Amino acid sequence: MTGLRERKKQRTRGALIRVAHELIVTRGYEDTTVDQIADAVDVSQRTFFRYFSSKEDVAFALQDETEAGFYEAVRHRPAHESPNRALRNALDSTWDDFGEAITRIVPLGLYMRMWQAIETTPALLAAHLRRSTETEERLAALFTAREGLSPADPRPRVLVASFTGVMRTAGRQWGEGGDITVEAARRTIDSYLDLMAPVLSDDWGHRL
């Protein structure tokens, strides 16, 4: 059972994330400060920095958790699945658990608005690309080990780069639209991933 002190820390962390999301989606990332976030939660700036190293860190707290969850889902896929199929099946299972994990900390609608802000704000999008690199490297290393490949074999990196690149492109397309529901995000991302095999084919002589 989680102790009282730990529960209090979790509540404070959750409140900082929730308020940061609310301020960023209403005021914009550049016009939101650490002091504003801390003041809204009624804690000191020093307390804020016990939980997060920067404004960027709190802005991406839930994104980091969802990426970590996706990595764990890939890691636990059956060994007989191809790497590409493991990525798709892991994504499907992550979508299924997506809402429950998020709503423990913030309302799902707020999270989706924050995701849209990340996809449409240049500074946040650049940070997202940089922060995602570590997960991509871990996924490539995972498939290298799982398939018994040499570390010099480029195929895991090519696969992961293709998969995550398509997801990011789909995410930006979704973020620019008017429907910011989970269902819309999933439809957009799945439809883009479904096109990976056809567009990598040499035959573009037919309409998709």
CSV table of N, CA, C and O in Angstrom, one decimal, residues 76-176:
chain,number,residue,atom,x,y,z
A,76,HIS,N,7.2,-6.6,-24.7
A,76,HIS,CA,6.5,-7.8,-24.3
A,76,HIS,C,5.7,-8.5,-25.4
A,76,HIS,O,5.0,-9.5,-25.1
A,77,ARG,N,5.9,-8.1,-26.6
A,77,ARG,CA,5.2,-8.8,-27.7
A,77,ARG,C,5.9,-10.2,-27.9
A,77,ARG,O,7.1,-10.4,-27.7
A,78,PRO,N,5.1,-11.2,-28.4
A,78,PRO,CA,5.6,-12.5,-28.6
A,78,PRO,C,6.8,-12.5,-29.6
A,78,PRO,O,6.8,-11.8,-30.6
A,79,ALA,N,7.8,-13.4,-29.3
A,79,ALA,CA,9.0,-13.4,-30.2
A,79,ALA,C,8.7,-13.8,-31.6
A,79,ALA,O,9.5,-13.5,-32.5
A,80,HIS,N,7.6,-14.5,-31.8
A,80,HIS,CA,7.3,-15.0,-33.2
A,80,HIS,C,6.8,-13.9,-34.1
A,80,HIS,O,6.8,-14.0,-35.3
A,81,GLU,N,6.4,-12.7,-33.6
A,81,GLU,CA,5.9,-11.7,-34.4
A,81,GLU,C,7.1,-11.0,-35.1
A,81,GLU,O,8.1,-10.8,-34.5
A,82,SER,N,6.8,-10.6,-36.3
A,82,SER,CA,7.8,-9.8,-37.0
A,82,SER,C,8.0,-8.5,-36.4
A,82,SER,O,7.1,-8.0,-35.7
A,83,PRO,N,9.1,-7.8,-36.5
A,83,PRO,CA,9.3,-6.5,-35.9
A,83,PRO,C,8.2,-5.5,-36.2
A,83,PRO,O,7.7,-4.8,-35.4
A,84,ASN,N,7.8,-5.4,-37.5
A,84,ASN,CA,6.8,-4.5,-37.9
A,84,ASN,C,5.5,-4.8,-37.3
A,84,ASN,O,4.7,-4.0,-36.8
A,85,ARG,N,5.1,-6.1,-37.3
A,85,ARG,CA,3.9,-6.5,-36.7
A,85,ARG,C,3.9,-6.3,-35.1
A,85,ARG,O,2.9,-5.9,-34.5
A,86,ALA,N,5.0,-6.5,-34.5
A,86,ALA,CA,5.2,-6.2,-33.1
A,86,ALA,C,4.9,-4.7,-32.8
A,86,ALA,O,4.2,-4.4,-31.8
A,87,LEU,N,5.4,-3.8,-33.6
A,87,LEU,CA,5.1,-2.4,-33.4
A,87,LEU,C,3.6,-2.1,-33.6
A,87,LEU,O,3.1,-1.4,-32.7
A,88,ARG,N,3.0,-2.6,-34.6
A,88,ARG,CA,1.6,-2.4,-34.8
A,88,ARG,C,0.7,-2.9,-33.7
A,88,ARG,O,-0.2,-2.3,-33.1
A,89,ASN,N,1.0,-4.2,-33.3
A,89,ASN,CA,0.2,-4.8,-32.2
A,89,ASN,C,0.4,-4.1,-30.9
A,89,ASN,O,-0.5,-4.0,-30.1
A,90,ALA,N,1.7,-3.7,-30.6
A,90,ALA,CA,1.9,-2.9,-29.4
A,90,ALA,C,1.2,-1.6,-29.4
A,90,ALA,O,0.7,-1.2,-28.3
A,91,LEU,N,1.1,-0.9,-30.5
A,91,LEU,CA,0.4,0.3,-30.6
A,91,LEU,C,-1.1,0.1,-30.4
A,91,LEU,O,-1.7,0.8,-29.6
A,92,ASP,N,-1.6,-1.0,-30.9
A,92,ASP,CA,-3.1,-1.3,-30.7
A,92,ASP,C,-3.3,-1.5,-29.2
A,92,ASP,O,-4.3,-1.0,-28.7
A,93,SER,N,-2.5,-2.3,-28.6
A,93,SER,CA,-2.7,-2.5,-27.1
A,93,SER,C,-2.5,-1.3,-26.3
A,93,SER,O,-3.2,-1.1,-25.3
A,94,THR,N,-1.6,-0.4,-26.7
A,94,THR,CA,-1.4,0.9,-26.0
A,94,THR,C,-2.6,1.8,-26.1
A,94,THR,O,-3.1,2.4,-25.2
A,95,TRP,N,-3.2,1.8,-27.3
A,95,TRP,CA,-4.5,2.6,-27.5
A,95,TRP,C,-5.5,2.1,-26.5
A,95,TRP,O,-6.3,2.9,-25.9
A,96,ASP,N,-5.6,0.8,-26.4
A,96,ASP,CA,-6.7,0.2,-25.5
A,96,ASP,C,-6.6,0.7,-24.1
A,96,ASP,O,-7.6,0.8,-23.4
A,97,ASP,N,-5.3,0.9,-23.6
A,97,ASP,CA,-5.1,1.3,-22.2
A,97,ASP,C,-4.9,2.8,-22.1
A,97,ASP,O,-4.7,3.3,-20.9
A,98,PHE,N,-4.9,3.5,-23.2
A,98,PHE,CA,-4.5,4.9,-23.2
A,98,PHE,C,-5.3,5.8,-22.3
A,98,PHE,O,-4.8,6.5,-21.4
A,99,GLY,N,-6.7,5.7,-22.4
A,99,GLY,CA,-7.5,6.6,-21.6
A,99,GLY,C,-7.4,6.4,-20.1
A,99,GLY,O,-7.3,7.4,-19.4
A,100,GLU,N,-7.3,5.1,-19.7
A,100,GLU,CA,-7.3,4.9,-18.3
A,100,GLU,C,-6.0,5.4,-17.7
A,100,GLU,O,-6.1,6.0,-16.6
A,101,ALA,N,-4.9,5.3,-18.4
A,101,ALA,CA,-3.6,5.7,-17.8
A,101,ALA,C,-3.6,7.3,-17.7
A,101,ALA,O,-3.1,7.8,-16.7
A,102,ILE,N,-4.1,7.9,-18.7
A,102,ILE,CA,-4.1,9.4,-18.7
A,102,ILE,C,-5.0,10.0,-17.7
A,102,ILE,O,-4.7,10.9,-16.9
A,103,THR,N,-6.3,9.4,-17.6
A,103,THR,CA,-7.3,10.0,-16.7
A,103,THR,C,-7.0,9.9,-15.2
A,103,THR,O,-7.6,10.5,-14.4
A,104,ARG,N,-6.0,9.1,-14.9
A,104,ARG,CA,-5.5,9.0,-13.5
A,104,ARG,C,-4.9,10.3,-13.1
A,104,ARG,O,-4.7,10.6,-11.9
A,105,ILE,N,-4.4,11.1,-14.1
A,105,ILE,CA,-3.7,12.4,-13.8
A,105,ILE,C,-4.4,13.6,-14.3
A,105,ILE,O,-4.6,14.6,-13.6
A,106,VAL,N,-4.9,13.6,-15.5
A,106,VAL,CA,-5.6,14.7,-16.1
A,106,VAL,C,-6.8,14.2,-16.8
A,106,VAL,O,-6.9,13.1,-17.3
A,107,PRO,N,-7.8,15.1,-17.0
A,107,PRO,CA,-9.0,14.7,-17.9
A,107,PRO,C,-8.5,14.4,-19.3
A,107,PRO,O,-7.6,15.1,-19.8
A,108,LEU,N,-9.1,13.4,-19.9
A,108,LEU,CA,-8.6,13.0,-21.2
A,108,LEU,C,-8.7,14.1,-22.3
A,108,LEU,O,-7.8,14.3,-23.1
A,109,GLY,N,-9.8,14.9,-22.2
A,109,GLY,CA,-9.9,16.0,-23.1
A,109,GLY,C,-8.8,17.0,-23.0
A,109,GLY,O,-8.3,17.5,-24.0
A,110,LEU,N,-8.3,17.3,-21.8
A,110,LEU,CA,-7.2,18.2,-21.6
A,110,LEU,C,-5.9,17.6,-22.2
A,110,LEU,O,-5.1,18.3,-22.8
A,111,TYR,N,-5.7,16.3,-22.0
A,111,TYR,CA,-4.5,15.7,-22.5
A,111,TYR,C,-4.5,15.8,-24.1
A,111,TYR,O,-3.5,16.1,-24.7
A,112,MET,N,-5.7,15.6,-24.7
A,112,MET,CA,-5.8,15.6,-26.1
A,112,MET,C,-5.5,17.1,-26.6
A,112,MET,O,-4.8,17.2,-27.7
A,113,ARG,N,-6.0,18.1,-25.9
A,113,ARG,CA,-5.7,19.4,-26.3
A,113,ARG,C,-4.2,19.7,-26.1
A,113,ARG,O,-3.6,20.5,-27.0
A,114,MET,N,-3.6,19.2,-25.1
A,114,MET,CA,-2.1,19.3,-24.9
A,114,MET,C,-1.4,18.7,-26.1
A,114,MET,O,-0.4,19.2,-26.6
A,115,TRP,N,-1.8,17.5,-26.4
A,115,TRP,CA,-1.2,16.8,-27.6
A,115,TRP,C,-1.3,17.6,-28.8
A,115,TRP,O,-0.3,17.8,-29.6
A,116,GLN,N,-2.4,18.2,-29.0
A,116,GLN,CA,-2.6,19.1,-30.2
A,116,GLN,C,-1.7,20.3,-30.1
A,116,GLN,O,-1.1,20.7,-31.1
A,117,ALA,N,-1.5,20.8,-28.9
A,117,ALA,CA,-0.6,22.0,-28.8
A,117,ALA,C,0.8,21.5,-29.1
A,117,ALA,O,1.6,22.3,-29.8
A,118,ILE,N,1.2,20.4,-28.7
A,118,ILE,CA,2.6,19.9,-29.0
A,118,ILE,C,2.8,19.7,-30.5
A,118,ILE,O,3.8,20.1,-31.1
A,119,GLU,N,1.8,19.2,-31.2
A,119,GLU,CA,1.9,19.0,-32.6
A,119,GLU,C,1.8,20.3,-33.5
A,119,GLU,O,2.2,20.3,-34.6
A,120,THR,N,1.3,21.3,-32.9
A,120,THR,CA,1.1,22.6,-33.7
A,120,THR,C,1.9,23.8,-33.2
A,120,THR,O,1.9,24.8,-33.8
A,121,THR,N,2.7,23.6,-32.1
A,121,THR,CA,3.6,24.6,-31.6
A,121,THR,C,5.0,24.3,-32.0
A,121,THR,O,5.6,23.3,-31.5
A,122,PRO,N,5.7,25.1,-32.8
A,122,PRO,CA,7.0,24.8,-33.3
A,122,PRO,C,8.0,24.4,-32.2
A,122,PRO,O,8.8,23.5,-32.3
A,123,ALA,N,8.0,25.2,-31.1
A,123,ALA,CA,9.0,24.9,-30.0
A,123,ALA,C,8.7,23.6,-29.3
A,123,ALA,O,9.6,22.8,-29.0
A,124,LEU,N,7.4,23.3,-29.1
A,124,LEU,CA,7.1,22.0,-28.5
A,124,LEU,C,7.3,20.8,-29.5
A,124,LEU,O,7.8,19.8,-29.1
A,125,LEU,N,7.0,21.0,-30.7
A,125,LEU,CA,7.3,20.0,-31.7
A,125,LEU,C,8.7,19.6,-31.8
A,125,LEU,O,9.1,18.5,-31.9
A,126,ALA,N,9.6,20.7,-31.9
A,126,ALA,CA,11.0,20.4,-31.9
A,126,ALA,C,11.5,19.7,-30.7
A,126,ALA,O,12.3,18.8,-30.8
A,127,ALA,N,11.0,20.1,-29.5
A,127,ALA,CA,11.3,19.4,-28.3
A,127,ALA,C,10.9,17.9,-28.3
A,127,ALA,O,11.6,17.0,-27.9
A,128,HIS,N,9.7,17.7,-28.9
A,128,HIS,CA,9.1,16.3,-29.0
A,128,HIS,C,10.0,15.5,-29.8
A,128,HIS,O,10.3,14.3,-29.5
A,129,LEU,N,10.5,16.0,-31.0
A,129,LEU,CA,11.4,15.2,-31.8
A,129,LEU,C,12.7,14.9,-31.1
A,129,LEU,O,13.2,13.7,-31.2
A,130,ARG,N,13.2,15.8,-30.4
A,130,ARG,CA,14.5,15.6,-29.7
A,130,ARG,C,14.3,14.5,-28.6
A,130,ARG,O,15.1,13.6,-28.4
A,131,ARG,N,13.2,14.7,-27.8
A,131,ARG,CA,12.9,13.8,-26.7
A,131,ARG,C,12.6,12.3,-27.2
A,131,ARG,O,12.9,11.4,-26.4
A,132,SER,N,12.0,12.2,-28.3
A,132,SER,CA,11.6,10.9,-28.8
A,132,SER,C,12.8,10.1,-29.3
A,132,SER,O,12.7,8.9,-29.5
A,133,THR,N,14.0,10.7,-29.5
A,133,THR,CA,15.1,10.0,-30.1
A,133,THR,C,15.6,8.9,-29.2
A,133,THR,O,15.9,7.8,-29.6
A,134,GLU,N,15.5,9.1,-27.9
A,134,GLU,CA,16.0,8.1,-26.9
A,134,GLU,C,15.1,6.8,-27.0
A,134,GLU,O,15.6,5.7,-27.0
A,135,THR,N,13.8,7.0,-27.1
A,135,THR,CA,12.9,5.9,-27.3
A,135,THR,C,13.1,5.2,-28.6
A,135,THR,O,13.1,3.9,-28.6
A,136,GLU,N,13.4,5.9,-29.6
A,136,GLU,CA,13.7,5.2,-30.9
A,136,GLU,C,14.9,4.4,-30.9
A,136,GLU,O,15.0,3.3,-31.4
A,137,GLU,N,16.0,4.9,-30.2
A,137,GLU,CA,17.2,4.2,-30.1
A,137,GLU,C,17.0,2.9,-29.2
A,137,GLU,O,17.5,1.9,-29.6
A,138,ARG,N,16.2,3.0,-28.2
A,138,ARG,CA,15.9,1.9,-27.4
A,138,ARG,C,15.1,0.8,-28.2
A,138,ARG,O,15.4,-0.4,-28.0
A,139,LEU,N,14.2,1.2,-29.0
A,139,LEU,CA,13.4,0.3,-29.8
A,139,LEU,C,14.3,-0.4,-30.8
A,139,LEU,O,14.2,-1.6,-31.0
A,140,ALA,N,15.2,0.4,-31.4
A,140,ALA,CA,16.1,-0.2,-32.4
A,140,ALA,C,17.0,-1.3,-31.7
A,140,ALA,O,17.2,-2.4,-32.3
A,141,ALA,N,17.5,-0.9,-30.5
A,141,ALA,CA,18.4,-1.8,-29.8
A,141,ALA,C,17.6,-3.1,-29.4
A,141,ALA,O,18.1,-4.2,-29.4
A,142,LEU,N,16.3,-2.9,-29.0
A,142,LEU,CA,15.5,-4.0,-28.7
A,142,LEU,C,15.3,-5.0,-29.8
A,142,LEU,O,15.5,-6.2,-29.6
A,143,PHE,N,15.0,-4.5,-31.0
A,143,PHE,CA,14.9,-5.4,-32.2
A,143,PHE,C,16.2,-6.0,-32.6
A,143,PHE,O,16.2,-7.2,-33.1
A,144,THR,N,17.3,-5.3,-32.4
A,144,THR,CA,18.6,-5.8,-32.7
A,144,THR,C,18.9,-7.1,-31.9
A,144,THR,O,19.3,-8.1,-32.4
A,145,ALA,N,18.6,-7.0,-30.6
A,145,ALA,CA,18.8,-8.1,-29.7
A,145,ALA,C,17.8,-9.2,-29.9
A,145,ALA,O,18.2,-10.4,-30.0
A,146,ARG,N,16.6,-8.8,-30.1
A,146,ARG,CA,15.5,-9.9,-30.3
A,146,ARG,C,15.7,-10.7,-31.6
A,146,ARG,O,15.5,-11.9,-31.6
A,147,GLU,N,16.2,-10.1,-32.6
A,147,GLU,CA,16.4,-10.8,-33.9
A,147,GLU,C,17.8,-11.3,-34.0
A,147,GLU,O,18.1,-11.9,-35.1
A,148,GLY,N,18.6,-11.2,-33.0
A,148,GLY,CA,20.0,-11.7,-33.1
A,148,GLY,C,20.9,-11.1,-34.1
A,148,GLY,O,21.7,-11.7,-34.8
A,149,LEU,N,20.7,-9.8,-34.3
A,149,LEU,CA,21.4,-9.1,-35.4
A,149,LEU,C,22.7,-8.4,-34.9
A,149,LEU,O,22.8,-8.2,-33.7
A,150,SER,N,23.6,-8.1,-35.8
A,150,SER,CA,24.8,-7.3,-35.4
A,150,SER,C,24.4,-5.9,-35.1
A,150,SER,O,23.5,-5.4,-35.7
A,151,PRO,N,25.0,-5.3,-34.1
A,151,PRO,CA,24.7,-3.9,-33.8
A,151,PRO,C,24.9,-3.0,-35.1
A,151,PRO,O,24.4,-1.9,-35.1
A,152,ALA,N,25.7,-3.4,-36.0
A,152,ALA,CA,26.0,-2.6,-37.2
A,152,ALA,C,24.9,-2.8,-38.3
A,152,ALA,O,24.8,-2.0,-39.2
A,153,ASP,N,24.0,-3.7,-38.0
A,153,ASP,CA,22.9,-3.9,-39.0
A,153,ASP,C,21.9,-2.7,-38.9
A,153,ASP,O,21.4,-2.4,-37.9
A,154,PRO,N,21.7,-2.1,-40.0
A,154,PRO,CA,20.9,-0.8,-40.0
A,154,PRO,C,19.4,-1.1,-40.0
A,154,PRO,O,18.6,-0.2,-39.8
A,155,ARG,N,18.9,-2.3,-40.2
A,155,ARG,CA,17.5,-2.6,-40.5
A,155,ARG,C,16.6,-2.2,-39.3
A,155,ARG,O,15.5,-1.6,-39.5
A,156,PRO,N,17.0,-2.5,-38.0
A,156,PRO,CA,16.1,-2.0,-36.9
A,156,PRO,C,15.9,-0.5,-36.9
A,156,PRO,O,14.8,0.0,-36.6
A,157,ARG,N,17.0,0.2,-37.1
A,157,ARG,CA,16.9,1.7,-37.1
A,157,ARG,C,16.0,2.2,-38.3
A,157,ARG,O,15.3,3.1,-38.1
A,158,VAL,N,16.2,1.5,-39.4
A,158,VAL,CA,15.4,1.9,-40.6
A,158,VAL,C,13.9,1.7,-40.3
A,158,VAL,O,13.0,2.5,-40.6
A,159,LEU,N,13.6,0.5,-39.7
A,159,LEU,CA,12.2,0.2,-39.4
A,159,LEU,C,11.6,1.2,-38.4
A,159,LEU,O,10.5,1.7,-38.6
A,160,VAL,N,12.3,1.4,-37.3
A,160,VAL,CA,11.8,2.3,-36.2
A,160,VAL,C,11.7,3.7,-36.8
A,160,VAL,O,10.7,4.4,-36.5
A,161,ALA,N,12.7,4.2,-37.5
A,161,ALA,CA,12.6,5.5,-38.1
A,161,ALA,C,11.4,5.7,-39.0
A,161,ALA,O,10.7,6.7,-39.0
A,162,SER,N,11.1,4.7,-39.8
A,162,SER,CA,10.0,4.7,-40.7
A,162,SER,C,8.7,4.7,-39.9
A,162,SER,O,7.8,5.5,-40.2
A,163,PHE,N,8.6,3.8,-38.9
A,163,PHE,CA,7.3,3.7,-38.1
A,163,PHE,C,7.1,5.0,-37.4
A,163,PHE,O,6.0,5.6,-37.4
A,164,THR,N,8.1,5.5,-36.6
A,164,THR,CA,7.8,6.7,-35.8
A,164,THR,C,7.7,7.9,-36.7
A,164,THR,O,6.9,8.9,-36.3
A,165,GLY,N,8.4,8.0,-37.8
A,165,GLY,CA,8.2,9.1,-38.7
A,165,GLY,C,6.8,9.2,-39.3
A,165,GLY,O,6.2,10.3,-39.3
A,166,VAL,N,6.2,8.1,-39.6
A,166,VAL,CA,4.8,8.0,-40.1
A,166,VAL,C,3.9,8.5,-39.0
A,166,VAL,O,2.9,9.2,-39.2
A,167,MET,N,4.1,8.0,-37.7
A,167,MET,CA,3.3,8.4,-36.6
A,167,MET,C,3.3,9.9,-36.4
A,167,MET,O,2.3,10.5,-36.1
A,168,ARG,N,4.5,10.5,-36.5
A,168,ARG,CA,4.7,11.9,-36.3
A,168,ARG,C,3.9,12.7,-37.3
A,168,ARG,O,3.3,13.7,-37.1
A,169,THR,N,4.1,12.2,-38.6
A,169,THR,CA,3.4,12.9,-39.7
A,169,THR,C,1.9,12.8,-39.5
A,169,THR,O,1.2,13.8,-39.7
A,170,ALA,N,1.4,11.7,-39.1
A,170,ALA,CA,-0.1,11.5,-38.8
A,170,ALA,C,-0.5,12.4,-37.7
A,170,ALA,O,-1.6,13.0,-37.7
A,171,GLY,N,0.4,12.4,-36.6
A,171,GLY,CA,0.0,13.3,-35.5
A,171,GLY,C,-0.1,14.7,-35.8
A,171,GLY,O,-1.0,15.4,-35.3
A,172,ARG,N,0.8,15.2,-36.7
A,172,ARG,CA,0.7,16.6,-37.1
A,172,ARG,C,-0.6,16.9,-37.9
A,172,ARG,O,-1.3,17.9,-37.8
A,173,GLN,N,-0.9,15.9,-38.8
A,173,GLN,CA,-2.1,16.0,-39.6
A,173,GLN,C,-3.4,16.1,-38.7
A,173,GLN,O,-4.3,16.9,-38.9
A,174,TRP,N,-3.4,15.2,-37.7
A,174,TRP,CA,-4.5,15.1,-36.8
A,174,TRP,C,-4.6,16.4,-36.0
A,174,TRP,O,-5.7,17.0,-35.8
A,175,GLY,N,-3.4,16.9,-35.5
A,175,GLY,CA,-3.4,18.1,-34.7
A,175,GLY,C,-3.9,19.4,-35.4
A,175,GLY,O,-4.4,20.3,-34.8
A,176,GLU,N,-3.8,19.4,-36.7
A,176,GLU,CA,-4.2,20.6,-37.5
A,176,GLU,C,-5.7,20.5,-37.8
A,176,GLU,O,-6.3,21.4,-38.3
